[in-house]
XYZ file of C-alpha atoms in Angstrom:
500
model
C 4.236 -17.869 -45.196
C 6.509 -20.238 -43.293
C 6.933 -19.949 -39.533
C 10.503 -18.621 -39.522
C 9.740 -16.088 -42.231
C 6.671 -14.884 -40.310
C 8.872 -14.390 -37.258
C 11.492 -12.420 -39.204
C 8.876 -10.212 -40.869
C 7.455 -9.444 -37.446
C 10.725 -8.547 -35.739
C 12.803 -7.038 -38.544
C 12.475 -4.397 -41.194
C 14.577 -4.657 -44.360
C 16.342 -1.313 -44.787
C 18.204 -2.162 -48.012
C 18.697 -5.405 -49.889
C 20.039 -8.013 -47.500
C 20.250 -5.642 -44.495
C 17.715 -5.984 -41.669
C 17.113 -3.830 -38.573
C 15.581 -5.259 -35.388
C 12.401 -3.403 -34.468
C 13.076 -3.915 -30.769
C 16.742 -3.168 -30.105
C 17.833 -1.575 -33.379
C 20.545 -4.144 -34.125
C 21.482 -4.353 -37.808
C 22.161 -7.794 -39.303
C 22.916 -8.954 -42.862
C 21.133 -11.879 -44.433
C 21.654 -12.915 -48.047
C 18.544 -13.749 -50.036
C 17.633 -17.365 -50.672
C 19.981 -18.543 -47.914
C 17.423 -18.999 -45.154
C 17.150 -16.883 -42.016
C 19.905 -18.365 -39.861
C 21.771 -15.114 -39.143
C 18.612 -13.249 -38.111
C 17.286 -16.187 -36.082
C 20.614 -16.335 -34.258
C 20.069 -12.727 -33.149
C 16.564 -13.552 -31.892
C 17.844 -16.556 -29.930
C 20.612 -14.588 -28.197
C 19.156 -11.070 -27.764
C 15.456 -11.943 -27.385
C 15.485 -15.387 -25.824
C 12.113 -14.944 -24.075
C 10.482 -13.986 -27.357
C 12.007 -16.968 -29.160
C 10.770 -19.357 -26.463
C 7.230 -18.091 -26.863
C 7.609 -18.332 -30.618
C 8.542 -22.024 -30.389
C 5.543 -22.659 -28.112
C 3.299 -20.969 -30.673
C 4.948 -22.899 -33.485
C 4.135 -26.178 -31.795
C 0.504 -25.125 -31.411
C 0.215 -24.162 -35.074
C -0.042 -20.370 -34.589
C 2.213 -19.315 -37.414
C 0.499 -16.433 -39.214
C 2.293 -13.091 -39.013
C -0.833 -11.367 -37.684
C -1.037 -13.920 -34.880
C 2.629 -13.372 -34.070
C 2.099 -9.634 -33.797
C -0.857 -10.176 -31.495
C 0.941 -12.731 -29.335
C 4.272 -10.901 -29.176
C 3.425 -7.222 -29.480
C 6.838 -6.286 -28.216
C 10.056 -7.995 -27.285
C 12.980 -6.616 -25.349
C 16.744 -6.923 -25.581
C 18.353 -9.572 -23.427
C 20.165 -6.882 -21.414
C 16.822 -5.284 -20.537
C 15.109 -8.525 -19.520
C 18.160 -9.480 -17.477
C 18.284 -6.126 -15.675
C 14.534 -6.163 -15.096
C 14.787 -9.617 -13.566
C 17.281 -8.387 -10.940
C 15.341 -5.180 -10.227
C 12.060 -7.037 -9.762
C 13.776 -9.593 -7.521
C 15.358 -6.925 -5.307
C 12.366 -4.549 -5.121
C 9.503 -7.052 -4.842
C 11.528 -9.265 -2.493
C 12.858 -6.300 -0.456
C 16.379 -7.643 -0.856
C 19.582 -5.730 -0.007
C 21.233 -4.069 -2.994
C 24.354 -6.228 -2.756
C 22.065 -9.224 -3.372
C 22.924 -8.881 -7.070
C 26.642 -9.373 -6.336
C 26.255 -12.427 -4.112
C 28.119 -15.282 -5.860
C 25.592 -17.841 -4.592
C 22.670 -15.899 -6.074
C 24.448 -15.527 -9.394
C 25.352 -19.191 -9.461
C 21.781 -20.354 -8.860
C 20.082 -17.841 -11.153
C 19.634 -17.852 -14.903
C 20.244 -14.099 -14.900
C 23.598 -12.684 -15.924
C 25.361 -10.846 -13.120
C 25.122 -7.058 -12.692
C 26.819 -4.716 -10.240
C 25.252 -2.943 -7.273
C 25.995 0.427 -8.905
C 24.175 -0.607 -12.073
C 21.178 -1.633 -9.992
C 21.048 1.663 -8.079
C 21.502 3.698 -11.260
C 18.454 2.135 -12.899
C 16.396 2.235 -9.704
C 16.939 5.988 -9.701
C 15.819 6.241 -13.326
C 12.753 4.113 -12.608
C 11.879 6.271 -9.602
C 11.922 9.442 -11.712
C 9.787 7.737 -14.357
C 7.248 6.530 -11.778
C 7.018 10.004 -10.239
C 6.206 11.374 -13.684
C 3.569 8.668 -14.275
C 1.913 9.370 -10.934
C 1.874 13.103 -11.672
C 0.073 12.397 -14.955
C -2.301 9.921 -13.290
C -3.502 12.475 -10.731
C -5.609 14.610 -13.033
C -7.910 16.418 -10.628
C -8.541 16.902 -6.920
C -6.906 14.514 -4.474
C -6.533 13.918 -0.740
C -3.341 13.430 1.265
C -2.553 10.871 3.964
C 0.430 11.479 6.230
C 2.144 9.754 9.152
C 5.610 9.610 10.684
C 7.935 6.699 11.443
C 11.202 6.698 13.374
C 13.991 4.165 13.362
C 17.245 4.662 15.201
C 18.005 8.376 14.971
C 16.158 8.981 11.681
C 12.565 10.171 11.340
C 10.686 9.537 8.080
C 7.478 11.149 6.889
C 5.208 9.047 4.680
C 2.957 10.962 2.311
C 0.259 9.317 0.166
C -2.107 10.731 -2.444
C -5.619 9.296 -2.691
C -7.848 10.067 -5.652
C -10.826 8.821 -7.626
C -9.692 6.907 -10.735
C -13.320 6.690 -11.998
C -13.515 3.031 -11.023
C -12.160 2.815 -7.504
C -10.219 4.651 -4.825
C -6.536 4.701 -5.765
C -3.715 5.256 -3.291
C -0.152 6.056 -4.344
C 2.955 6.702 -2.271
C 4.322 10.165 -2.999
C 7.267 10.216 -0.600
C 8.839 8.410 2.326
C 11.737 10.544 3.383
C 13.510 12.265 6.279
C 13.240 16.045 6.579
C 15.926 18.224 5.034
C 16.345 19.868 8.446
C 16.523 16.978 10.906
C 16.761 19.292 13.914
C 13.196 20.572 13.618
C 10.126 18.320 13.638
C 7.510 21.005 14.181
C 4.324 21.527 12.214
C 5.923 24.216 10.003
C 8.611 21.775 8.865
C 5.958 19.124 8.126
C 3.920 21.625 6.097
C 6.965 22.806 4.128
C 7.857 19.200 3.287
C 4.323 18.464 2.041
C 4.314 21.614 -0.105
C 7.682 20.727 -1.605
C 6.579 17.179 -2.510
C 3.249 18.254 -4.010
C 4.472 21.303 -5.914
C 8.143 20.676 -6.722
C 8.282 16.900 -7.149
C 4.865 16.272 -8.732
C 4.095 19.687 -10.230
C 0.687 20.005 -8.587
C -0.860 22.955 -6.793
C -1.801 22.848 -3.127
C -5.204 24.128 -4.240
C -5.731 20.679 -5.801
C -5.514 19.067 -2.340
C -8.937 18.808 -0.722
C -8.209 17.175 2.651
C -5.543 15.750 4.918
C -5.920 12.465 6.791
C -3.729 11.593 9.766
C -3.630 10.772 13.466
C -5.530 13.051 15.811
C -2.385 14.638 17.282
C -1.517 18.292 17.857
C 1.151 18.337 15.121
C -1.266 17.160 12.439
C -3.872 19.666 13.607
C -1.304 22.458 13.273
C -0.174 21.189 9.846
C -3.741 21.227 8.538
C -4.167 24.758 9.872
C -0.964 25.978 8.178
C -1.963 24.366 4.865
C -5.608 25.509 5.224
C -6.820 21.939 4.732
C -9.637 20.132 6.575
C -8.220 17.354 8.739
C -9.999 13.995 8.631
C -8.810 12.351 11.822
C -7.843 8.706 11.350
C -10.827 6.544 12.350
C -8.545 3.706 13.447
C -6.670 6.086 15.745
C -9.946 7.292 17.290
C -10.930 3.691 17.938
C -7.521 2.975 19.499
C -7.949 5.937 21.855
C -11.345 4.614 22.941
C -9.966 1.093 23.409
C -7.105 2.393 25.559
C -9.637 3.800 28.018
C -11.797 0.682 27.899
C -8.850 -1.543 28.852
C -7.903 0.502 31.962
C -10.272 -1.255 34.427
C -9.236 -4.609 32.919
C -5.518 -3.919 33.387
C -5.165 -5.896 36.675
C -6.540 -9.032 34.992
C -4.464 -8.466 31.838
C -1.324 -8.045 33.991
C -2.020 -11.333 35.780
C -2.230 -13.189 32.472
C 0.890 -11.380 31.233
C 2.907 -12.440 34.298
C 1.700 -16.000 33.889
C 2.606 -16.054 30.167
C 6.017 -14.538 30.879
C 6.713 -17.281 33.415
C 5.675 -19.880 30.850
C 8.306 -18.526 28.469
C 11.153 -19.615 30.744
C 13.169 -22.559 29.433
C 12.007 -25.226 31.874
C 8.281 -24.411 31.866
C 8.305 -23.808 28.112
C 9.791 -27.262 27.624
C 7.089 -28.875 29.767
C 4.371 -26.963 27.904
C 5.802 -28.101 24.558
C 5.264 -31.737 25.596
C 1.554 -30.999 25.953
C 0.854 -28.610 23.048
C 2.660 -26.941 20.128
C 0.958 -23.636 20.987
C 3.344 -21.092 22.511
C 2.620 -18.453 25.166
C 1.903 -14.890 24.044
C 2.508 -11.768 26.114
C 1.008 -8.278 26.205
C 2.704 -5.360 24.447
C 1.664 -2.001 25.824
C 1.730 -0.176 22.481
C -0.476 -2.759 20.750
C -3.923 -3.335 22.244
C -4.377 -6.220 19.786
C -1.659 -8.085 21.683
C -4.072 -8.182 24.648
C -6.637 -9.902 22.428
C -4.033 -12.389 21.183
C -2.761 -13.094 24.695
C -6.234 -13.611 26.176
C -7.278 -15.927 23.344
C -4.071 -17.923 23.687
C -4.657 -18.225 27.439
C -8.091 -19.730 26.819
C -6.617 -22.129 24.241
C -3.915 -23.536 26.562
C -5.534 -23.002 29.980
C -5.831 -26.712 30.757
C -2.150 -27.250 29.908
C -1.119 -24.247 32.002
C -2.816 -25.760 35.038
C -0.916 -29.051 34.555
C 2.469 -27.339 34.129
C 2.086 -25.012 37.104
C 0.681 -27.771 39.293
C 3.793 -29.877 38.638
C 5.970 -26.906 39.596
C 3.721 -26.028 42.538
C 3.371 -22.429 41.303
C -0.234 -22.183 42.443
C 0.056 -18.505 43.339
C 0.333 -17.553 39.638
C -2.783 -19.444 38.534
C -5.924 -17.399 38.002
C -8.886 -17.808 40.323
C -12.248 -19.141 39.173
C -13.656 -15.604 39.176
C -10.702 -14.396 37.093
C -11.281 -17.187 34.566
C -14.894 -16.133 34.196
C -13.801 -12.522 33.681
C -11.285 -13.628 31.050
C -14.125 -15.141 29.016
C -16.095 -11.875 29.245
C -13.016 -9.836 28.286
C -12.334 -12.158 25.353
C -15.841 -11.619 24.000
C -15.358 -7.841 24.130
C -11.935 -7.953 22.499
C -13.129 -10.157 19.649
C -15.875 -7.660 18.852
C -13.357 -4.837 18.892
C -11.014 -6.799 16.657
C -13.733 -7.225 14.026
C -14.308 -3.449 14.010
C -10.571 -2.796 13.645
C -10.400 -5.153 10.660
C -13.420 -3.487 9.063
C -11.722 -0.101 9.362
C -8.754 -1.540 7.478
C -10.916 -2.169 4.399
C -9.492 -0.486 1.333
C -12.809 0.994 0.179
C -14.552 1.976 3.441
C -16.105 5.447 3.209
C -16.728 8.180 5.755
C -20.463 7.436 5.628
C -19.904 3.739 6.330
C -17.495 4.574 9.146
C -19.986 6.931 10.779
C -22.745 4.292 10.552
C -20.401 1.685 12.064
C -19.433 3.992 14.929
C -23.055 4.971 15.651
C -24.066 1.306 15.856
C -21.075 0.548 18.047
C -21.885 3.438 20.417
C -25.414 2.077 20.852
C -23.810 -1.046 22.394
C -20.823 0.637 24.084
C -21.981 4.181 25.057
C -18.690 5.012 26.796
C -16.939 4.967 23.421
C -18.898 8.063 22.361
C -16.181 10.196 23.957
C -13.970 9.454 20.937
C -16.321 8.015 18.309
C -19.317 10.381 18.369
C -19.784 12.806 15.465
C -19.324 15.744 17.869
C -16.369 14.252 19.753
C -13.571 16.585 20.817
C -11.158 14.653 18.539
C -13.164 15.567 15.423
C -11.030 18.422 14.122
C -13.323 19.722 11.350
C -16.933 18.744 12.203
C -18.404 21.039 9.531
C -16.413 19.377 6.736
C -17.192 15.865 7.982
C -20.889 16.700 8.321
C -20.962 18.069 4.770
C -19.263 14.971 3.317
C -21.676 12.705 5.216
C -24.649 14.543 3.756
C -23.228 14.246 0.243
C -22.574 10.511 0.646
C -26.066 9.959 2.086
C -27.806 11.876 -0.710
C -28.819 14.806 1.508
C -27.064 17.650 -0.276
C -30.242 19.740 -0.113
C -29.721 19.835 3.682
C -26.263 21.440 3.467
C -25.908 24.572 5.553
C -24.095 27.678 4.370
C -20.786 26.827 6.125
C -21.013 23.204 4.928
C -21.583 24.286 1.328
C -18.491 26.482 1.531
C -16.431 23.582 2.883
C -17.249 21.273 -0.064
C -17.273 23.832 -2.871
C -14.261 22.087 -4.440
C -16.531 19.069 -5.128
C -19.038 21.157 -7.062
C -19.544 19.925 -10.630
C -18.780 22.174 -13.585
C -22.037 23.521 -15.028
C -20.210 24.672 -18.155
C -20.731 21.257 -19.740
C -24.316 22.309 -20.607
C -22.959 24.670 -23.250
C -21.344 21.734 -25.089
C -24.555 19.714 -25.412
C -25.785 19.032 -28.949
C -28.809 21.302 -29.514
C -30.691 18.466 -31.228
C -30.506 16.471 -27.985
C -31.218 19.433 -25.725
C -34.859 18.422 -25.206
C -33.807 14.907 -24.202
C -31.367 16.404 -21.722
C -34.117 18.526 -20.176
C -36.397 15.483 -19.926
C -33.628 13.536 -18.180
C -33.319 16.296 -15.617
C -36.622 15.137 -14.156
C -34.506 12.733 -12.146
C -32.609 14.475 -9.389
C -28.889 14.652 -10.096
C -26.188 15.479 -7.616
C -24.420 18.786 -8.148
C -21.322 17.378 -6.486
C -18.583 15.007 -7.570
C -17.962 11.623 -5.981
C -16.576 11.879 -2.424
C -16.344 8.173 -1.604
C -12.602 8.111 -2.362
C -11.768 10.312 0.649
C -9.628 8.221 3.051
C -10.908 7.864 6.604
C -7.815 6.146 8.031
C -4.036 6.372 7.704
C -3.736 2.577 7.651
C -1.856 2.764 4.346
C 0.994 4.399 6.248
C 0.869 1.763 8.987
C 1.191 -0.987 6.381
C 4.132 0.857 4.886
C 5.832 1.066 8.292
C 5.478 -2.700 8.728
C 7.228 -3.265 5.407
C 9.845 -0.622 6.233
C 10.643 -2.278 9.568
C 11.045 -5.638 7.859
C 13.284 -4.134 5.174
C 15.553 -2.032 7.378
C 16.695 -4.918 9.577
C 19.869 -5.188 11.665
C 21.913 -6.132 8.588
C 20.967 -3.014 6.621
C 21.573 -0.239 9.119
C 24.162 1.406 6.828
C 21.610 1.790 4.024
C 21.374 5.412 2.895
C 17.938 6.985 3.555
C 17.711 7.976 -0.123
C 18.261 4.374 -1.288
C 15.869 3.071 1.355
C 13.170 5.507 0.221
C 13.752 4.512 -3.409
C 13.215 0.808 -2.710
C 10.094 1.385 -0.591
C 8.717 3.850 -3.158
C 9.044 1.358 -6.024
C 7.693 -1.472 -3.865
C 4.460 0.350 -3.023
C 4.035 1.772 -6.523
C 4.929 -1.446 -8.360
C 1.845 -1.197 -10.589
C 3.364 1.900 -12.199
C 6.471 0.229 -13.613
C 7.276 -2.834 -15.667
C 9.826 -3.986 -18.225
C 8.497 -1.500 -20.778
C 9.114 1.341 -18.311
C 12.658 0.135 -17.804
C 13.260 -0.098 -21.547
C 12.031 3.480 -21.984
C 14.331 4.893 -19.296
C 17.310 3.000 -20.745
C 16.653 4.441 -24.178
């Protein structure tokens, strides 16, 4: 079979003599017998240009059998679909404003045909509904929730994630990122009602399927967990931040001295003199970010010799640190670098509660004062019985579970009914295999110990909702962020399905 014929047989089905229907877009074309395939090939070139390009590449490499074509090009899409998908992917993945598709400069320098902003929004809405349905189907069993709030201007958003075991790894999906319906009440009851609505009404799940709630160790989250009757796993990163805030207090005078010095270096004249000596720029301390103290101290040590030269020229000797202060800066830097490594470890995607507890115990052995927030019996641990039970399960000590702990993790109990379905001929083998101790509980390693997923979302949200997009509707903003974080759940095939 010749190459062109193999292509036509792959893409078209002959309905009646001389009439062919495209398997992809349904277009009907006529082609007289013994006159070649020009009319049908013309349709492929115009409506399925990407497919035709790949076909030519395969033709040049000698892959011309129809079976090979079907394997290489299992599906092709109409040009309108590939064009629309190109714009959607560009806007969502690139976090572009919606009017990006109407910018004449973008249209001029793109191979994509122009679409309107309304067309874009319409199909983003359809994709969002499709992704919500996919996520609902993906979450088959028990799952955990992660929640956190973010405010910008006069609007407060609540981010809600679902975390579940996908049999290979921990999977995290964004369920919602939306303002409350009632924006005059931000109490725990309103938070709980929002979570119930998302879980039950949007995704069709039962609250009984939710096994835990992870969030900051604040009074609102404690009250929400109580209203929903869910154990609260306090965010490990938040606990560590609380401990660090207390650690930094006695170091504040030294940190303030460096901050004043760095602020002075940021003035035009001194900054210009510093630039002649080094490309490194001064960094200052931000109260809400302890990591900025680490960055500032490290930068001070990097440019200290240049600072001395600049301030000596300006005779600003009163701002320079003393020899004793410089020695203390080195000590502080060593502490902060250790803390920074712990913070980064807590941001690992797959860190478990057992690993976090081991990390904290080792850390407390070096920094005992941190036990106030990091110890297993700390006052910020909201549900010590649940955490203790999960730790025992993850450490293989389920036989040491107490009565209250067993009750707390009963939702992880495996279903013994599977024994009834065992082939009787293999029953003896099954009994022999039971010599090895098997856990009676399901995997718990997927339980999230931090709400860092929400913090990453807020970083993206802040970048997206810049000064030029303040008129963006919250619903459209949520839609873009939702599709950005759940991008693995949609592709061109998804778009084609929602169009049809």
